[in-house]
PDB file of C-alpha atoms in Angstrom:
ATOM      1  CA  MET F   1     -10.378  19.559  -6.259  1.00 42.00           C
ATOM      2  CA  LYS F   2     -12.789  18.047  -3.778  1.00 45.00           C
ATOM      3  CA  TYR F   3     -13.283  14.294  -3.384  1.00 44.00           C
ATOM      4  CA  TYR F   4     -16.935  14.688  -4.471  1.00 41.00           C
ATOM      5  CA  TYR F   5     -15.743  15.842  -7.892  1.00 41.00           C
ATOM      6  CA  ILE F   6     -13.498  12.800  -8.140  1.00 47.00           C
ATOM      7  CA  LEU F   7     -16.532  10.579  -7.677  1.00 46.00           C
ATOM      8  CA  VAL F   8     -18.112  12.305 -10.685  1.00 41.00           C
ATOM      9  CA  ILE F   9     -14.954  11.765 -12.749  1.00 44.00           C
ATOM     10  CA  LEU F  10     -14.962   8.056 -11.989  1.00 51.00           C
ATOM     11  CA  PHE F  11     -18.628   7.751 -12.917  1.00 43.00           C
ATOM     12  CA  CYS F  12     -18.325   9.676 -16.180  1.00 44.00           C
ATOM     13  CA  PHE F  13     -15.175   7.844 -17.199  1.00 48.00           C
ATOM     14  CA  SER F  14     -16.867   4.530 -16.542  1.00 45.00           C
ATOM     15  CA  CYS F  15     -19.927   5.448 -18.560  1.00 47.00           C
ATOM     16  CA  GLY F  16     -18.089   7.064 -21.471  1.00 52.00           C
ATOM     17  CA  LYS F  17     -15.599   4.233 -21.979  1.00 54.00           C
ATOM     18  CA  GLU F  18     -17.805   1.399 -20.737  1.00 66.00           C
ATOM     19  CA  LYS F  19     -15.264   0.664 -18.036  1.00 81.00           C
ATOM     20  CA  SER F  20     -15.533   0.684 -14.282  1.00 88.00           C
ATOM     21  CA  ILE F  21     -13.295   0.249 -11.279  1.00 93.00           C
ATOM     22  CA  GLN F  22     -14.162  -1.444  -8.006  1.00 95.00           C
ATOM     23  CA  LEU F  23     -12.155   0.519  -5.479  1.00 97.00           C
ATOM     24  CA  PRO F  24     -10.673  -1.271  -2.440  1.00 97.00           C
ATOM     25  CA  GLU F  25     -12.563  -0.749   0.804  1.00 97.00           C
ATOM     26  CA  ILE F  26     -11.082   0.350   4.118  1.00 96.00           C
ATOM     27  CA  SER F  27     -12.644   0.784   7.543  1.00 93.00           C
ATOM     28  CA  LYS F  28     -11.245   4.253   8.120  1.00 91.00           C
ATOM     29  CA  SER F  29      -8.915   6.777   6.508  1.00 92.00           C
ATOM     30  CA  ASN F  30      -7.368   9.912   7.945  1.00 91.00           C
ATOM     31  CA  ILE F  31      -7.172  11.547   4.514  1.00 93.00           C
ATOM     32  CA  HIS F  32     -10.369  12.616   2.749  1.00 92.00           C
ATOM     33  CA  ASP F  33      -9.720  15.908   0.983  1.00 93.00           C
ATOM     34  CA  ILE F  34      -6.904  16.359  -1.537  1.00 95.00           C
ATOM     35  CA  LYS F  35      -6.631  19.368  -3.818  1.00 94.00           C
ATOM     36  CA  ASP F  36      -4.755  19.828  -7.100  1.00 95.00           C
ATOM     37  CA  VAL F  37      -4.923  16.234  -8.328  1.00 95.00           C
ATOM     38  CA  SER F  38      -4.522  14.093 -11.428  1.00 95.00           C
ATOM     39  CA  PRO F  39      -6.084  10.608 -11.686  1.00 95.00           C
ATOM     40  CA  ALA F  40      -4.719   7.344 -13.067  1.00 95.00           C
ATOM     41  CA  TYR F  41      -6.733   4.144 -13.484  1.00 96.00           C
ATOM     42  CA  LEU F  42      -5.768   0.463 -13.391  1.00 96.00           C
ATOM     43  CA  PHE F  43      -8.635  -1.592 -14.828  1.00 95.00           C
ATOM     44  CA  TYR F  44      -9.571  -5.214 -14.246  1.00 93.00           C
ATOM     45  CA  ASP F  45     -10.952  -7.182 -17.190  1.00 87.00           C
ATOM     46  CA  GLU F  46     -13.424  -9.881 -16.136  1.00 81.00           C
ATOM     47  CA  SER F  47     -13.250 -11.555 -19.549  1.00 81.00           C
ATOM     48  CA  GLU F  48      -9.448 -11.754 -19.496  1.00 78.00           C
ATOM     49  CA  LYS F  49      -8.371 -12.089 -15.886  1.00 69.00           C
ATOM     50  CA  ASP F  50      -4.650 -11.954 -16.648  1.00 74.00           C
ATOM     51  CA  SER F  51      -4.927  -8.634 -18.443  1.00 77.00           C
ATOM     52  CA  ILE F  52      -4.571  -5.145 -17.007  1.00 85.00           C
ATOM     53  CA  GLU F  53      -5.099  -1.741 -18.552  1.00 88.00           C
ATOM     54  CA  LEU F  54      -3.416   1.398 -17.262  1.00 90.00           C
ATOM     55  CA  ASN F  55      -4.879   4.774 -18.189  1.00 90.00           C
ATOM     56  CA  ARG F  56      -2.656   7.716 -17.286  1.00 86.00           C
ATOM     57  CA  LYS F  57      -3.493  10.257 -19.993  1.00 81.00           C
ATOM     58  CA  ASN F  58      -4.552  12.950 -17.547  1.00 82.00           C
ATOM     59  CA  LEU F  59      -1.519  12.823 -15.241  1.00 90.00           C
ATOM     60  CA  ILE F  60       0.258  16.121 -14.625  1.00 90.00           C
ATOM     61  CA  SER F  61       3.648  15.753 -12.920  1.00 88.00           C
ATOM     62  CA  THR F  62       3.248  18.824 -10.684  1.00 92.00           C
ATOM     63  CA  THR F  63      -0.023  17.628  -9.110  1.00 94.00           C
ATOM     64  CA  ASN F  64      -0.928  15.074  -6.456  1.00 96.00           C
ATOM     65  CA  TRP F  65      -1.629  11.750  -8.144  1.00 96.00           C
ATOM     66  CA  LEU F  66      -4.667   9.673  -7.249  1.00 97.00           C
ATOM     67  CA  VAL F  67      -4.096   6.107  -8.381  1.00 97.00           C
ATOM     68  CA  ASN F  68      -7.369   4.209  -8.731  1.00 97.00           C
ATOM     69  CA  VAL F  69      -6.651   0.461  -8.711  1.00 97.00           C
ATOM     70  CA  ASP F  70      -9.354  -2.162  -9.125  1.00 97.00           C
ATOM     71  CA  LYS F  71      -9.431  -4.215  -5.934  1.00 97.00           C
ATOM     72  CA  ARG F  72      -9.710  -7.505  -7.876  1.00 96.00           C
ATOM     73  CA  LEU F  73      -6.284  -7.162  -9.472  1.00 96.00           C
ATOM     74  CA  THR F  74      -3.473  -9.189  -7.948  1.00 96.00           C
ATOM     75  CA  LEU F  75      -0.252  -7.538  -6.830  1.00 97.00           C
ATOM     76  CA  LYS F  76       1.502  -9.420  -9.616  1.00 96.00           C
ATOM     77  CA  GLN F  77      -0.727  -7.572 -12.073  1.00 96.00           C
ATOM     78  CA  ALA F  78      -0.903  -4.154 -10.418  1.00 97.00           C
ATOM     79  CA  ILE F  79       2.531  -3.443  -8.948  1.00 97.00           C
ATOM     80  CA  PRO F  80       4.494  -3.262 -12.258  1.00 95.00           C
ATOM     81  CA  SER F  81       2.135  -0.540 -13.513  1.00 95.00           C
ATOM     82  CA  ILE F  82       2.323   1.287 -10.186  1.00 97.00           C
ATOM     83  CA  ILE F  83       6.133   1.207 -10.402  1.00 96.00           C
ATOM     84  CA  LYS F  84       5.934   2.721 -13.899  1.00 94.00           C
ATOM     85  CA  LEU F  85       3.795   5.546 -12.559  1.00 94.00           C
ATOM     86  CA  GLN F  86       6.239   6.207  -9.727  1.00 93.00           C
ATOM     87  CA  GLU F  87       9.188   6.257 -12.121  1.00 92.00           C
ATOM     88  CA  LYS F  88       7.353   8.622 -14.442  1.00 88.00           C
ATOM     89  CA  LYS F  89       6.918  11.139 -11.637  1.00 88.00           C
ATOM     90  CA  ARG F  90      10.364  10.687 -10.083  1.00 85.00           C
ATOM     91  CA  ASP F  91      12.073  11.048 -13.462  1.00 81.00           C
ATOM     92  CA  ALA F  92      10.194  14.198 -14.425  1.00 73.00           C
ATOM     93  CA  LYS F  93      12.846  16.801 -15.274  1.00 67.00           C
ATOM     94  CA  MET F  94      10.675  19.799 -16.075  1.00 67.00           C
ATOM     95  CA  HIS F  95       7.868  21.353 -14.038  1.00 70.00           C
ATOM     96  CA  LYS F  96       8.663  19.132 -11.061  1.00 79.00           C
ATOM     97  CA  ASN F  97       6.864  19.713  -7.757  1.00 85.00           C
ATOM     98  CA  GLU F  98       8.671  18.145  -4.786  1.00 85.00           C
ATOM     99  CA  ALA F  99       5.602  18.681  -2.609  1.00 90.00           C
ATOM    100  CA  ALA F 100       3.301  16.634  -4.856  1.00 93.00           C
ATOM    101  CA  LYS F 101       2.373  13.233  -3.439  1.00 96.00           C
ATOM    102  CA  ASN F 102       0.900   9.920  -4.601  1.00 97.00           C
ATOM    103  CA  TYR F 103      -2.221   8.346  -3.099  1.00 97.00           C
ATOM    104  CA  PHE F 104      -4.266   5.196  -3.564  1.00 98.00           C
ATOM    105  CA  THR F 105      -7.982   5.920  -3.780  1.00 97.00           C
ATOM    106  CA  CYS F 106     -10.182   3.820  -1.476  1.00 97.00           C
ATOM    107  CA  ASN F 107     -13.778   3.477  -0.394  1.00 96.00           C
ATOM    108  CA  ASP F 108     -13.867   4.648   3.238  1.00 95.00           C
ATOM    109  CA  LYS F 109     -16.737   2.757   4.878  1.00 94.00           C
ATOM    110  CA  SER F 110     -16.679   4.974   7.982  1.00 91.00           C
ATOM    111  CA  VAL F 111     -17.794   8.037   6.009  1.00 90.00           C
ATOM    112  CA  LYS F 112     -19.316   6.258   2.999  1.00 91.00           C
ATOM    113  CA  ASN F 113     -17.113   8.278   0.692  1.00 93.00           C
ATOM    114  CA  LEU F 114     -13.586   8.313  -0.674  1.00 96.00           C
ATOM    115  CA  GLY F 115     -10.499   8.029   1.490  1.00 96.00           C
ATOM    116  CA  PHE F 116      -6.842   7.963   0.507  1.00 97.00           C
ATOM    117  CA  ILE F 117      -3.641   6.154   1.482  1.00 97.00           C
ATOM    118  CA  GLU F 118      -0.356   7.848   0.659  1.00 97.00           C
ATOM    119  CA  PHE F 119       2.423   5.804  -0.978  1.00 97.00           C
ATOM    120  CA  THR F 120       4.741   8.546  -2.238  1.00 96.00           C
ATOM    121  CA  ASP F 121       7.901   7.155  -0.648  1.00 95.00           C
ATOM    122  CA  VAL F 122       7.187   3.440  -1.032  1.00 97.00           C
ATOM    123  CA  ILE F 123       9.782   1.575  -3.101  1.00 96.00           C
ATOM    124  CA  TYR F 124       8.606  -1.757  -4.481  1.00 97.00           C
ATOM    125  CA  HIS F 125      10.986  -4.672  -5.045  1.00 95.00           C
ATOM    126  CA  ASN F 126      10.480  -7.996  -6.782  1.00 92.00           C
ATOM    127  CA  GLY F 127      11.464 -10.922  -4.564  1.00 88.00           C
ATOM    128  CA  ILE F 128      12.893 -10.802  -1.043  1.00 79.00           C
ATOM    129  CA  ASP F 129      16.223  -9.186  -0.224  1.00 72.00           C
ATOM    130  CA  LYS F 130      18.317 -11.948   1.384  1.00 65.00           C
ATOM    131  CA  SER F 131      20.605  -9.371   2.962  1.00 63.00           C
ATOM    132  CA  ILE F 132      17.813  -8.465   5.389  1.00 65.00           C
ATOM    133  CA  VAL F 133      18.625 -10.456   8.538  1.00 55.00           C
ATOM    134  CA  GLU F 134      15.693 -10.980  10.858  1.00 59.00           C
ATOM    135  CA  HIS F 135      15.932 -11.129  14.628  1.00 54.00           C
ATOM    136  CA  HIS F 136      15.576 -14.767  15.668  1.00 53.00           C
ATOM    137  CA  SER F 137      12.462 -14.353  17.809  1.00 52.00           C
ATOM    138  CA  ILE F 138       9.483 -12.054  18.023  1.00 47.00           C
ATOM    139  CA  TYR F 139       9.440 -12.290  21.825  1.00 48.00           C
ATOM    140  CA  ASP F 140      13.039 -12.616  23.025  1.00 51.00           C
ATOM    141  CA  LEU F 141      14.036  -9.034  22.265  1.00 48.00           C
ATOM    142  CA  THR F 142      15.333  -7.873  25.640  1.00 50.00           C
ATOM    143  CA  SER F 143      18.262 -10.316  25.721  1.00 47.00           C
ATOM    144  CA  THR F 144      19.998  -8.982  22.622  1.00 48.00           C
ATOM    145  CA  SER F 145      22.928  -6.598  22.918  1.00 46.00           C
ATOM    146  CA  GLU F 146      22.268  -5.037  19.524  1.00 52.00           C
ATOM    147  CA  LEU F 147      21.132  -1.443  19.308  1.00 51.00           C
ATOM    148  CA  SER F 148      18.710  -2.222  16.528  1.00 61.00           C
ATOM    149  CA  HIS F 149      16.948  -5.181  14.985  1.00 74.00           C
ATOM    150  CA  THR F 150      14.936  -6.098  11.932  1.00 84.00           C
ATOM    151  CA  ILE F 151      11.369  -7.336  11.749  1.00 87.00           C
ATOM    152  CA  SER F 152      10.050  -9.066   8.639  1.00 90.00           C
ATOM    153  CA  LEU F 153       6.300  -9.085   8.251  1.00 93.00           C
ATOM    154  CA  LEU F 154       5.174 -11.572   5.586  1.00 95.00           C
ATOM    155  CA  PHE F 155       1.633 -11.443   4.243  1.00 97.00           C
ATOM    156  CA  LYS F 156       0.775 -14.703   2.498  1.00 95.00           C
ATOM    157  CA  GLU F 157      -2.354 -16.104   0.881  1.00 93.00           C
ATOM    158  CA  ASN F 158      -5.477 -17.009   2.868  1.00 91.00           C
ATOM    159  CA  ASP F 159      -4.732 -14.374   5.544  1.00 91.00           C
ATOM    160  CA  SER F 160      -1.629 -16.266   6.669  1.00 94.00           C
ATOM    161  CA  ILE F 161       0.910 -13.913   8.274  1.00 96.00           C
ATOM    162  CA  SER F 162       4.308 -14.454   9.828  1.00 93.00           C
ATOM    163  CA  ILE F 163       6.509 -12.160  11.900  1.00 91.00           C
ATOM    164  CA  ASN F 164      10.174 -13.188  11.653  1.00 87.00           C
ATOM    165  CA  SER F 165       9.090 -16.649  10.473  1.00 86.00           C
ATOM    166  CA  GLU F 166       6.692 -17.168  13.400  1.00 90.00           C
ATOM    167  CA  LEU F 167       3.080 -17.636  12.316  1.00 93.00           C
ATOM    168  CA  THR F 168       0.338 -15.342  13.525  1.00 92.00           C
ATOM    169  CA  THR F 169      -3.092 -14.325  12.266  1.00 92.00           C
ATOM    170  CA  LYS F 170      -4.769 -11.327  10.724  1.00 93.00           C
ATOM    171  CA  ALA F 171      -6.634 -10.782  13.996  1.00 91.00           C
ATOM    172  CA  HIS F 172      -3.499 -10.797  16.159  1.00 92.00           C
ATOM    173  CA  PHE F 173      -0.520  -9.491  14.191  1.00 93.00           C
ATOM    174  CA  LEU F 174      -1.063  -5.857  15.241  1.00 93.00           C
ATOM    175  CA  GLU F 175      -1.210  -6.912  18.878  1.00 92.00           C
ATOM    176  CA  ARG F 176       2.082  -8.782  18.524  1.00 90.00           C
ATOM    177  CA  LEU F 177       3.776  -5.829  16.851  1.00 90.00           C
ATOM    178  CA  ARG F 178       2.640  -3.558  19.673  1.00 88.00           C
ATOM    179  CA  PHE F 179       4.021  -6.016  22.228  1.00 86.00           C
ATOM    180  CA  MET F 180       7.370  -6.182  20.437  1.00 82.00           C
ATOM    181  CA  ASP F 181       7.522  -2.406  20.373  1.00 82.00           C
ATOM    182  CA  SER F 182       6.701  -2.163  24.081  1.00 81.00           C
ATOM    183  CA  VAL F 183       9.623  -4.385  25.207  1.00 76.00           C
ATOM    184  CA  GLN F 184      12.286  -2.899  22.991  1.00 70.00           C
ATOM    185  CA  ASN F 185      13.291  -0.105  25.366  1.00 65.00           C
ATOM    186  CA  LYS F 186      15.916   1.947  23.502  1.00 57.00           C
ATOM    187  CA  MET F 187      16.337  -0.453  20.602  1.00 61.00           C
ATOM    188  CA  MET F 188      15.088   0.686  17.247  1.00 66.00           C
ATOM    189  CA  GLY F 189      13.254  -1.762  15.043  1.00 79.00           C
ATOM    190  CA  LEU F 190      12.857  -1.548  11.278  1.00 86.00           C
ATOM    191  CA  ILE F 191       9.792  -3.356   9.933  1.00 91.00           C
ATOM    192  CA  TYR F 192       9.950  -4.670   6.376  1.00 94.00           C
ATOM    193  CA  LEU F 193       6.669  -5.525   4.647  1.00 96.00           C
ATOM    194  CA  LYS F 194       6.609  -8.482   2.259  1.00 96.00           C
ATOM    195  CA  PHE F 195       3.527  -9.422   0.253  1.00 97.00           C
ATOM    196  CA  ASN F 196       2.709 -12.522  -1.761  1.00 97.00           C
ATOM    197  CA  GLU F 197       2.164 -11.555  -5.395  1.00 97.00           C
ATOM    198  CA  ASN F 198      -1.106 -13.514  -5.519  1.00 97.00           C
ATOM    199  CA  LEU F 199      -2.761 -11.301  -2.925  1.00 97.00           C
ATOM    200  CA  THR F 200      -5.422  -9.041  -4.358  1.00 97.00           C
ATOM    201  CA  PHE F 201      -5.076  -5.287  -4.223  1.00 98.00           C
ATOM    202  CA  GLN F 202      -7.940  -5.345  -1.718  1.00 98.00           C
ATOM    203  CA  ASP F 203      -5.851  -7.615   0.540  1.00 97.00           C
ATOM    204  CA  TYR F 204      -2.888  -5.265   0.199  1.00 98.00           C
ATOM    205  CA  ILE F 205      -4.874  -2.139   1.034  1.00 98.00           C
ATOM    206  CA  THR F 206      -6.559  -3.876   3.978  1.00 97.00           C
ATOM    207  CA  PHE F 207      -3.200  -4.735   5.559  1.00 97.00           C
ATOM    208  CA  LYS F 208      -1.758  -1.306   4.794  1.00 97.00           C
ATOM    209  CA  SER F 209      -4.727   0.453   6.407  1.00 96.00           C
ATOM    210  CA  MET F 210      -4.447  -1.789   9.482  1.00 95.00           C
ATOM    211  CA  LEU F 211      -0.770  -0.888   9.844  1.00 95.00           C
ATOM    212  CA  LEU F 212      -1.678   2.800   9.755  1.00 91.00           C
ATOM    213  CA  GLU F 213      -3.484   2.219  13.060  1.00 87.00           C
ATOM    214  CA  LEU F 214      -0.184   1.384  14.775  1.00 88.00           C
ATOM    215  CA  LYS F 215       1.344   3.978  17.094  1.00 85.00           C
ATOM    216  CA  LEU F 216       4.841   2.572  17.610  1.00 87.00           C
ATOM    217  CA  LYS F 217       7.511   4.226  19.774  1.00 85.00           C
ATOM    218  CA  HIS F 218      10.581   2.185  18.869  1.00 83.00           C
ATOM    219  CA  SER F 219       9.842   0.787  15.428  1.00 86.00           C
ATOM    220  CA  VAL F 220       9.558   2.279  11.973  1.00 89.00           C
ATOM    221  CA  ILE F 221       7.985   0.735   8.883  1.00 92.00           C
ATOM    222  CA  ALA F 222      10.510   0.734   6.043  1.00 93.00           C
ATOM    223  CA  ASN F 223       9.714   2.414   2.744  1.00 95.00           C
ATOM    224  CA  ASP F 224      10.995  -0.681   0.915  1.00 95.00           C
ATOM    225  CA  GLU F 225       8.250  -3.245   0.245  1.00 97.00           C
ATOM    226  CA  TYR F 226       8.847  -6.673  -1.266  1.00 96.00           C
ATOM    227  CA  ILE F 227       6.557  -8.615  -3.596  1.00 97.00           C
ATOM    228  CA  PHE F 228       7.380 -12.345  -3.582  1.00 95.00           C
ATOM    229  CA  ASN F 229       6.039 -15.456  -5.273  1.00 90.00           C
TER     230      ASN F 229
END
């Protein structure tokens, strides 16, 4: 199935049910064409801002899933439904396709068409795991004798970001991560992403797409993501 056809599906669904979805926007995606897909929709209700509606009637477990989330929803609203979708696919016992993946549908401004961000292996957690011990500094990495270290990247409200408890900005956090990676030598770093539950899905997708730009040699972004209040 081509992405053009998906645009038609979204339009017809919106017209037929008098519902619409404002997809999150990204500057650039590396994924534009996905075949053999099933769509799911998470709607935002302007009249009842605390409500959310999940439509998953057309999901087929053996296909790639395109999850269309309204960008105005908060993570507190959207993530529980996304977890349910993940569990539905992971728990499928019959007609399971291990090669099938999950994607968020986005508006790719670079091509003025749809783009996709994969989240197949992401595991969402409520709260922050206190067993994750951060390295004490984002700069003093060469003095440690450890073979590995942990980086916690917290995305808060109003574009406030911290790396291992040290504040940075949306404009500079990628630069700092690249610097940390460059001075690590043989040490391996594991980066945990933690998002405030009041961030919108647009905020979440923006940060995720920015992180996809990173080309790190010594660090890996963990599949575990934490949603905190």
